[in-house]
Coordinates of C-alpha atoms in Angstrom, one line a residue:
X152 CA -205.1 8.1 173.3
X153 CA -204.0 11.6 172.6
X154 CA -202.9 13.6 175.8
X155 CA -204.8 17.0 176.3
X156 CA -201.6 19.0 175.8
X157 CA -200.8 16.7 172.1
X158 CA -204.8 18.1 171.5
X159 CA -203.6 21.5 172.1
X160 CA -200.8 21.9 170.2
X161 CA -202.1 20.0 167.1
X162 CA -205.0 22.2 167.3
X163 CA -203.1 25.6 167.4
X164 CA -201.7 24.5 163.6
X165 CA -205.1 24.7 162.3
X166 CA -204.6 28.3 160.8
X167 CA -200.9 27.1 159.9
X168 CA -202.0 24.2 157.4
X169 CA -205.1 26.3 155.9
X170 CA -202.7 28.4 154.4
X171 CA -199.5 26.1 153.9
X172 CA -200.9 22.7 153.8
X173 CA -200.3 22.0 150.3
X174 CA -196.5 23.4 150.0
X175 CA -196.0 20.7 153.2
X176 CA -197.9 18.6 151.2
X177 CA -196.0 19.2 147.8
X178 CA -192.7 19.2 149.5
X179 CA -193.6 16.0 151.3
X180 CA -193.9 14.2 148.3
X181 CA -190.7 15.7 146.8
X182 CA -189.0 14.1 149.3
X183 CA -190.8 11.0 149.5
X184 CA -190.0 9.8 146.1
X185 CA -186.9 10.8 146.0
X186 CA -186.3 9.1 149.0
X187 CA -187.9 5.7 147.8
X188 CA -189.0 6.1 144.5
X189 CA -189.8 2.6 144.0
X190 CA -193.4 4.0 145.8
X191 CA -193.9 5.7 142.4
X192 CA -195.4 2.1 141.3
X193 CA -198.0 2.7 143.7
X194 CA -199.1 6.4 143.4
X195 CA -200.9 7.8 140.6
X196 CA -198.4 10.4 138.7
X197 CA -201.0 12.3 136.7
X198 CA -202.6 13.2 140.0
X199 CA -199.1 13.8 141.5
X200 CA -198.6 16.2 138.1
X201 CA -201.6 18.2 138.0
X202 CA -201.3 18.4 142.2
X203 CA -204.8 17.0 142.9
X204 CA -202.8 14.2 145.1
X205 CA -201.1 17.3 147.2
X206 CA -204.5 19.0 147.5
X207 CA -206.2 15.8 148.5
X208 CA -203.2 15.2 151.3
X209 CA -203.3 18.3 152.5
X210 CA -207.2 18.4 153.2
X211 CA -206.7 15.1 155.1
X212 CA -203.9 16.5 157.2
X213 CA -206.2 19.7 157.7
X214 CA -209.0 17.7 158.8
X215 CA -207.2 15.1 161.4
X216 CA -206.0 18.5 162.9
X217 CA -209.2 20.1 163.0
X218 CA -210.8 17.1 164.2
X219 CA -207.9 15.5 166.5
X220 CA -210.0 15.8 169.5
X221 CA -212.9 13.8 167.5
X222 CA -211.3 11.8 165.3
X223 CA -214.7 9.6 165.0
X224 CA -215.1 12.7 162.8
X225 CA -212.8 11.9 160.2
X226 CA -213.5 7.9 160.4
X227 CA -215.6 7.9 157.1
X228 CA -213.1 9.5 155.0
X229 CA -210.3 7.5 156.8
X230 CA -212.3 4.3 155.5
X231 CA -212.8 5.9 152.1
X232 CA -208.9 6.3 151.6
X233 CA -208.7 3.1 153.1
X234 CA -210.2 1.5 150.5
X235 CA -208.3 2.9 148.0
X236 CA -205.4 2.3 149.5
X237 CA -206.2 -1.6 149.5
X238 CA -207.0 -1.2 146.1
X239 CA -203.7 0.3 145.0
X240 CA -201.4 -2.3 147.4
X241 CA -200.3 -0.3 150.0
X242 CA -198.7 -1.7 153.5
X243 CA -198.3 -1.2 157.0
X244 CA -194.7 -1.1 156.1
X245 CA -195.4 1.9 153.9
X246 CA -196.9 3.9 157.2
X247 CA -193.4 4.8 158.8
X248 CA -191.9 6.0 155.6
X249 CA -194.9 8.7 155.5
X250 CA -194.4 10.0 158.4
X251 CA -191.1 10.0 158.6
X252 CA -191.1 12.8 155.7
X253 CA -194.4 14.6 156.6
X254 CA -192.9 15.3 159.9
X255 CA -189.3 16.3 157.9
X256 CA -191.8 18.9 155.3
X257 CA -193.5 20.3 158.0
X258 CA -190.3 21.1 159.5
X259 CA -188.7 22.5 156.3
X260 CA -191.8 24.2 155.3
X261 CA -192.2 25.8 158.3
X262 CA -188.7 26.4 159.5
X263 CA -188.4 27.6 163.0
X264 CA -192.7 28.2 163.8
X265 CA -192.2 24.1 163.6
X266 CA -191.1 23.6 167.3
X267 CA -189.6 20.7 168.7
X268 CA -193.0 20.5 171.2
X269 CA -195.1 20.7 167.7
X270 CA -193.2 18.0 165.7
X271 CA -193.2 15.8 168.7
X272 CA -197.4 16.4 169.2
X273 CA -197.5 15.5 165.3
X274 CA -195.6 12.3 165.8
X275 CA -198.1 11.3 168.1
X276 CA -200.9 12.3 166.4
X277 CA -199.3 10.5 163.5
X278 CA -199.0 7.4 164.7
X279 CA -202.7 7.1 165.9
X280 CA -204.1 8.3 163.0
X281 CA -201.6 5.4 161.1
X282 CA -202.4 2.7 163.5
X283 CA -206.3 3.7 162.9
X284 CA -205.7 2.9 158.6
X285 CA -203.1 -0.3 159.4
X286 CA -205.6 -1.7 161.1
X287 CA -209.0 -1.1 159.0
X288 CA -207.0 -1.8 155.9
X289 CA -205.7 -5.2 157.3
X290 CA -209.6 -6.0 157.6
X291 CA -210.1 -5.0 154.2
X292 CA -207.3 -7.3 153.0
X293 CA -208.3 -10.3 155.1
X294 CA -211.8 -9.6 153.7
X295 CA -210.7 -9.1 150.1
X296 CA -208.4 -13.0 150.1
X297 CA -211.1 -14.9 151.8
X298 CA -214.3 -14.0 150.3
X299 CA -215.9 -16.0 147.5
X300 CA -213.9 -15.9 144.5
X301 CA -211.6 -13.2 146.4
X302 CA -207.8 -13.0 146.0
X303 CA -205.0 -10.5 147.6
X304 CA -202.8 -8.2 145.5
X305 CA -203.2 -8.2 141.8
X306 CA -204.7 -11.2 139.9
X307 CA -204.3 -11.3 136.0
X308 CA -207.6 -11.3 133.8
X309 CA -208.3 -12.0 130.1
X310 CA -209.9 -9.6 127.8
X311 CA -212.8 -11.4 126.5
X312 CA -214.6 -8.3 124.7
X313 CA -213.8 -5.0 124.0
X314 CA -216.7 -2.7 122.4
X315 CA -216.7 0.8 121.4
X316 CA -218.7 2.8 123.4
X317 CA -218.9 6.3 121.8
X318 CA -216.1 7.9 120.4
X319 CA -213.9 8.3 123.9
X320 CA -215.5 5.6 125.8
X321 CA -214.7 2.0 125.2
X322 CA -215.8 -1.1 127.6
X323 CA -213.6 -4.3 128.4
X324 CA -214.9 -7.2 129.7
X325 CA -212.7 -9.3 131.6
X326 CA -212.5 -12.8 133.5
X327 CA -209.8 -14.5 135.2
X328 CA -206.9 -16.3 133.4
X329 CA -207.0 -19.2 136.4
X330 CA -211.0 -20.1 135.4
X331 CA -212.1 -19.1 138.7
X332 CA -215.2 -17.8 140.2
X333 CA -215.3 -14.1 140.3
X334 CA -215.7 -12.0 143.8
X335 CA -218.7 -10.7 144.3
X336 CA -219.3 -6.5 144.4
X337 CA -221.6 -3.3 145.5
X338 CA -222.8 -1.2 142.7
X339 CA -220.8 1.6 142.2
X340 CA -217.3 -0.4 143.5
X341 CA -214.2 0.0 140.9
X342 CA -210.9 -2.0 140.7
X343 CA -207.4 -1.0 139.8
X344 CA -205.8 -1.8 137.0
X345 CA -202.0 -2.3 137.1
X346 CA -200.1 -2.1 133.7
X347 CA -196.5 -1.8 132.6
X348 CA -196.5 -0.1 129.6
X349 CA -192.8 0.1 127.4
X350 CA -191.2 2.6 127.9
X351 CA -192.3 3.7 130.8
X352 CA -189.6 2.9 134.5
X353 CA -192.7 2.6 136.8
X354 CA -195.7 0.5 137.3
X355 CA -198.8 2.8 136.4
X356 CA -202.1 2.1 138.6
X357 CA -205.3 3.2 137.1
X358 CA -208.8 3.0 139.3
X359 CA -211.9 2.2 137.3
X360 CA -215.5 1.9 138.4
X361 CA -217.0 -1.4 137.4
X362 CA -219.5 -0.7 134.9
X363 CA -222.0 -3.0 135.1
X364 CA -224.0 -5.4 138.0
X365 CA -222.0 -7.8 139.8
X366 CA -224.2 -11.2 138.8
X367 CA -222.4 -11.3 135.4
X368 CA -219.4 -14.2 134.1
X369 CA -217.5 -10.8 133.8
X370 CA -216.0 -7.8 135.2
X371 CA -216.7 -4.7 133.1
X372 CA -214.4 -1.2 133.3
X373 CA -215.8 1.2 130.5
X374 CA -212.5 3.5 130.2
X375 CA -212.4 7.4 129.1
X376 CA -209.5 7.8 126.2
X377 CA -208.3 11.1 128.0
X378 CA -205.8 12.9 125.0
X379 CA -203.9 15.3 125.4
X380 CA -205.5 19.3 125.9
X381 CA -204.3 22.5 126.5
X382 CA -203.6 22.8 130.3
X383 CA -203.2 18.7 130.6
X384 CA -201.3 15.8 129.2
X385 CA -202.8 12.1 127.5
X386 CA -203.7 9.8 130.0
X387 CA -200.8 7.6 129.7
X388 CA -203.4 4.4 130.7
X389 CA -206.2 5.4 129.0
X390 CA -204.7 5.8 126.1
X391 CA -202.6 2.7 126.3
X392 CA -205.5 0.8 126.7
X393 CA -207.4 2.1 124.5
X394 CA -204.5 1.7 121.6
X395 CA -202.6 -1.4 122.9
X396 CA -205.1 -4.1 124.7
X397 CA -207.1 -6.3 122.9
X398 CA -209.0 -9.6 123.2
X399 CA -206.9 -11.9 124.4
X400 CA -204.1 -9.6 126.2
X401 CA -203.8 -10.0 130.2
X402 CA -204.2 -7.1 132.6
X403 CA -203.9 -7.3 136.1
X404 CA -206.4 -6.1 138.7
X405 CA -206.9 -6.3 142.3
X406 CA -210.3 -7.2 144.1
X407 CA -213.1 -4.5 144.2
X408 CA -213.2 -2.0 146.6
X409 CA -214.7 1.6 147.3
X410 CA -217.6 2.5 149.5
X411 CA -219.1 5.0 147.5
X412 CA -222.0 2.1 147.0
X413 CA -226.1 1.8 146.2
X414 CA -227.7 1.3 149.3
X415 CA -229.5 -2.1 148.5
X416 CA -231.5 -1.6 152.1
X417 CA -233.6 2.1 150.9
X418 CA -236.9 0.8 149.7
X419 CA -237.2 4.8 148.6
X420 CA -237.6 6.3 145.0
X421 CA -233.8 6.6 143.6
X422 CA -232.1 9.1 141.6
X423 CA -229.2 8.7 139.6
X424 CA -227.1 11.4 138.1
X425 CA -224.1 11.6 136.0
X426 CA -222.1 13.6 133.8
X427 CA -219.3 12.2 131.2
X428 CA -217.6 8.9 131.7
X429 CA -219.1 9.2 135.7
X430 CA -222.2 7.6 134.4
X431 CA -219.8 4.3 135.1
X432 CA -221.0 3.6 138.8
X433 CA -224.7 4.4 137.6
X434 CA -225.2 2.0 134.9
X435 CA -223.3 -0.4 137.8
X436 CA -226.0 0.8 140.1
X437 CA -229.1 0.5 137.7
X438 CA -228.8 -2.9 135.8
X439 CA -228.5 -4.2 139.9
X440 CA -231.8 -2.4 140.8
X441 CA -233.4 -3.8 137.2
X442 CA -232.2 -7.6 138.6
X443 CA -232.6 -7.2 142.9
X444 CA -235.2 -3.9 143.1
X445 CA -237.5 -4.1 139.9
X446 CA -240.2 -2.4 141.8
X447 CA -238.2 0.8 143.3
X448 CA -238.5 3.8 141.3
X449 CA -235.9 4.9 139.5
X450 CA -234.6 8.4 137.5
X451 CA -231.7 8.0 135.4
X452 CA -230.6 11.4 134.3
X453 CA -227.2 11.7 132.2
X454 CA -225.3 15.3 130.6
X455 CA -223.2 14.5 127.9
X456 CA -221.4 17.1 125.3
X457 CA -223.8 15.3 122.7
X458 CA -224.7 11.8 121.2
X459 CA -221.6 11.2 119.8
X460 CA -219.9 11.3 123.5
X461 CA -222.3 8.9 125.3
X462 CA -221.4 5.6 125.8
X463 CA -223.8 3.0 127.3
X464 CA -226.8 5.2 125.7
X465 CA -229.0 1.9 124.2
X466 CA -228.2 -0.1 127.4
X467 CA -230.3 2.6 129.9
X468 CA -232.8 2.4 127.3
X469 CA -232.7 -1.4 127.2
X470 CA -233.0 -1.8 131.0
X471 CA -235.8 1.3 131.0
X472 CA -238.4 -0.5 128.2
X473 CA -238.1 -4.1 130.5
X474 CA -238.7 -1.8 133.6
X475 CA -241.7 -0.3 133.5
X476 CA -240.0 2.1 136.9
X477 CA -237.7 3.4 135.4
X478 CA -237.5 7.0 133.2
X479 CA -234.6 8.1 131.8
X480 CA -233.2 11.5 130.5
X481 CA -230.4 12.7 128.1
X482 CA -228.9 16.4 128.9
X483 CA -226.6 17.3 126.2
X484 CA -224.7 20.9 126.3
X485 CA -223.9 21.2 122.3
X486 CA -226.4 18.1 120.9
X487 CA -226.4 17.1 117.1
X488 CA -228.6 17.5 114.1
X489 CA -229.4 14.1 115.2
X490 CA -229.4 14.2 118.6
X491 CA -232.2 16.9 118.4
X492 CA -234.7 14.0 116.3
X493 CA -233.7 11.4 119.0
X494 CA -237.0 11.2 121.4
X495 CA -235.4 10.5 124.1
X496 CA -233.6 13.6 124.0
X497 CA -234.7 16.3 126.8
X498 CA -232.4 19.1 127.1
X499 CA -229.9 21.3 125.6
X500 CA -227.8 22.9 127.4
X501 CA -226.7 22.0 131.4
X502 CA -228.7 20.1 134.2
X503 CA -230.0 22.7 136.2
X504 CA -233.0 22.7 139.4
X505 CA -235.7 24.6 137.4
X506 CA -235.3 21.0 135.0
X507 CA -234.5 18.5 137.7
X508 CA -237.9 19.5 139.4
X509 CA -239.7 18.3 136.2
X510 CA -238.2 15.1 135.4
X511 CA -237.4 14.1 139.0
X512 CA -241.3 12.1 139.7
X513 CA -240.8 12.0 143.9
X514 CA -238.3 14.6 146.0
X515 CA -238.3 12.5 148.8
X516 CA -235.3 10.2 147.5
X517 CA -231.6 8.9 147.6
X518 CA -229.7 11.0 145.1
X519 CA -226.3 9.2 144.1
X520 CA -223.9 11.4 141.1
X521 CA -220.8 11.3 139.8
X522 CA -219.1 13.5 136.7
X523 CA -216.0 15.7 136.9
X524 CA -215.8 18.5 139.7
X525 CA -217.6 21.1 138.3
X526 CA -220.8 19.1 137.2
X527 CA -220.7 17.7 141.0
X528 CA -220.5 20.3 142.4
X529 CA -223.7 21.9 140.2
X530 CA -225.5 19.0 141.0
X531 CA -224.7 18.7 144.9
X532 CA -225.6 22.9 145.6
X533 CA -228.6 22.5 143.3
X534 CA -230.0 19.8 145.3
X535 CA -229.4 21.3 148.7
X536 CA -231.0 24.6 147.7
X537 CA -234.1 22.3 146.6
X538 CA -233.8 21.6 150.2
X539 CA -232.7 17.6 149.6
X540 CA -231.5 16.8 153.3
X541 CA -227.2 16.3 152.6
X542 CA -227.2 12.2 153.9
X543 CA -229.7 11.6 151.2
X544 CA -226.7 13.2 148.6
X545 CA -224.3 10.4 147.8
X546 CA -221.4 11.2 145.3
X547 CA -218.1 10.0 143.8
X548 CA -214.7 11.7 143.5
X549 CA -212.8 9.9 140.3
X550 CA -209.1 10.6 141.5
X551 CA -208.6 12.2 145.2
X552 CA -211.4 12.9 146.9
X553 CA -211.5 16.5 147.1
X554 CA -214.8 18.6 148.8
X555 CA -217.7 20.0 146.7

């Protein structure tokens, strides 16, 4: 337990890390690797480049400050970044080092307003918060070895299939090189993907939603070819996979994790949206209410650029004309000369409230979406002002998880 005076003091640095958080952050990192750069095989470096893994950082360090004197507060997000820190290998060992150099880039950030009394309360405050993840995340790895079919680290799997999705979207199917049974998972769970790829000095981790239900002979990723654009580089993964595995080849993953799961126990009316390659953890979701929940309701609603951009397209429809419970309902901002004969298509232009109230048969739901930031973030204020209460809103941050 915290002392009140540790409280105190970690609470007067509130206004401190709202406006410096991510230069501590940024230079934390600096240090970090340079430090031990053999951790670079464990973080993601496009998130490290484009400073989404500062920004995420710092918003935890903000919020364990804000809510140091409740820290039950912070304990779903703690067990969010737990999870992906199973996922991605990381060790009680690895603790220490952190906080080692977040207490050294607070102090060179902040230079002489860092006083000896307020490195010393961040220690402490450290150390709790530490032992708090150590010891979820060893649960996590005890549970991840010793379930059915489970294993600890990374296991290698076989690509058995690999099929074009839409022109930036392609699926592999994968089982496990030993013949074993596969670990069961929650809808909406992903897996990282560890590759070496030539030329390149460190591992590079990759997390992927699994995209499909978890009674298959198969794990399915459905992977996003990310090239190159003006203000951000290829995905060094994506593309890799996309250009360099193929049936046959070996890739290594590590057990499924993520709580951003389908709530199996809600008999209510269900409502999933997605945007882009975040329809991933939908389809996940939908083909396991189509085998375990034929009789709830389901809305499948997916924004795509056009036709041409969305993958799993004819599996929805598949699933939807074998359920007669399901509707579906393609959104697409610039669609096709085709796209505009296709029947099932029901909007041009971007998912707004005015359209969700038409297609969406009961308010009273569970709303799950995913898609990148923006589209969240239209989706989540749209459905509050419609007055959907917020733990009935369920979403999914690819990357860090950031706030909407």
């Amino acid at each position: 337990m915290l002392s009140q005076r540790t409280i105190e003091v970690i609470k007067s640095t509130v206004p401190v890390l709202e406006i410096h958080g991510t230069a501590i952050t940024t230079r934390f990192y600096n240090m970090l690797f340079t430090a031990h750069p053999e951790l670079l095989d464990i973080f993601n470096h496009a998130n490290q480049k484009q400073g989404k893994q500062q920004a995420a950082l710092a918003n935890a360090v903000y919020a364990a400050a804000l809510h140091i004197d409740r820290l039950e507060m912070i304990l779903p997000v703690v067990k969010q970044i737990a999870h992906k820190h199973r996922s991605l290998g990381v060790q009680a060992e690895h603790y220490p080092i952190v906080g080692q150099h977040l207490l050294a880039a607070i102090k060179d950030v902040l230079g002489d307003a860092a006083s000896e009394e307020i490195l010393q309360a961040w220690g402490e405050a450290y150390g709790v918060i530490a032992d708090a993840f150590i010891g979820i995340e060893a649960d996590m790895y005890e549970q991840a070895k010793t379930q059915a079919g489970g294993w600890a680290g990374f296991k290698p799997f076989r690509i058995i299939q690999k099929v074009k999705e839409s022109d930036v979207i392609t699926s592999f199917y994968m089982t496990p090189l030993d013949g074993g049974a596969l670990a069961a998972f929650e809808p909406g769970q992903y897996i990282s993907v560890n590759v070496h790829i030539p030329g390149e000095e460190h591992a590079q981790i990759r997390q992927y939603s699994l995209s499909d239900a978890s009674d298959k002979p198969y794990y399915r990723i459905s992977v996003k070819r990310e090239d190159a654009i003006v203000d951000r580089p290829a995905g060094k993964v994506s593309v890799y996979l996309h250009e360099q595995k193929e049936v046959g080849d070996i890739l290594s993953i590590s057990a499924p994790a993520g709580d951003f799961t389908l709530d199996q126990r809600d008999s209510r009316p269900v409502v999933l949206i997605s945007g882009g390659v975040g329809l991933t953890p939908m389809v996940s979701m939908l083909n396991t209410l189509a085998i375990a929940k034929p009789a709830r309701q389901v809305t499948f609603i997916h924004a795509a650029h056009n036709g041409r951009l969305h993958a799993l397209k004819q599996q929805v429809e598949t699933v939807a004309q074998q359920n007669s419970n399901l509707s579906f309902h393609w959104c697409y901002e610039k669609p096709t000369e085709q796209d505009l004969t296709e029947p099932a298509f029901h909007k041009q232009g971007y998912i707004d409230l005015n359209w969700l109230q038409t297609v969406v048969p009961v308010k009273e739901a569970s709303y799950y979406f995913c898609g990148p930031v923006p589209f969240m973030k239209a989706i989540h204020d749209a459905l509050l002002e419609w007055g959907i209460p917020a733990e009935d809103l369920h979403y999914e941050f690819f990357g860090p998880a950031g706030s909407l």
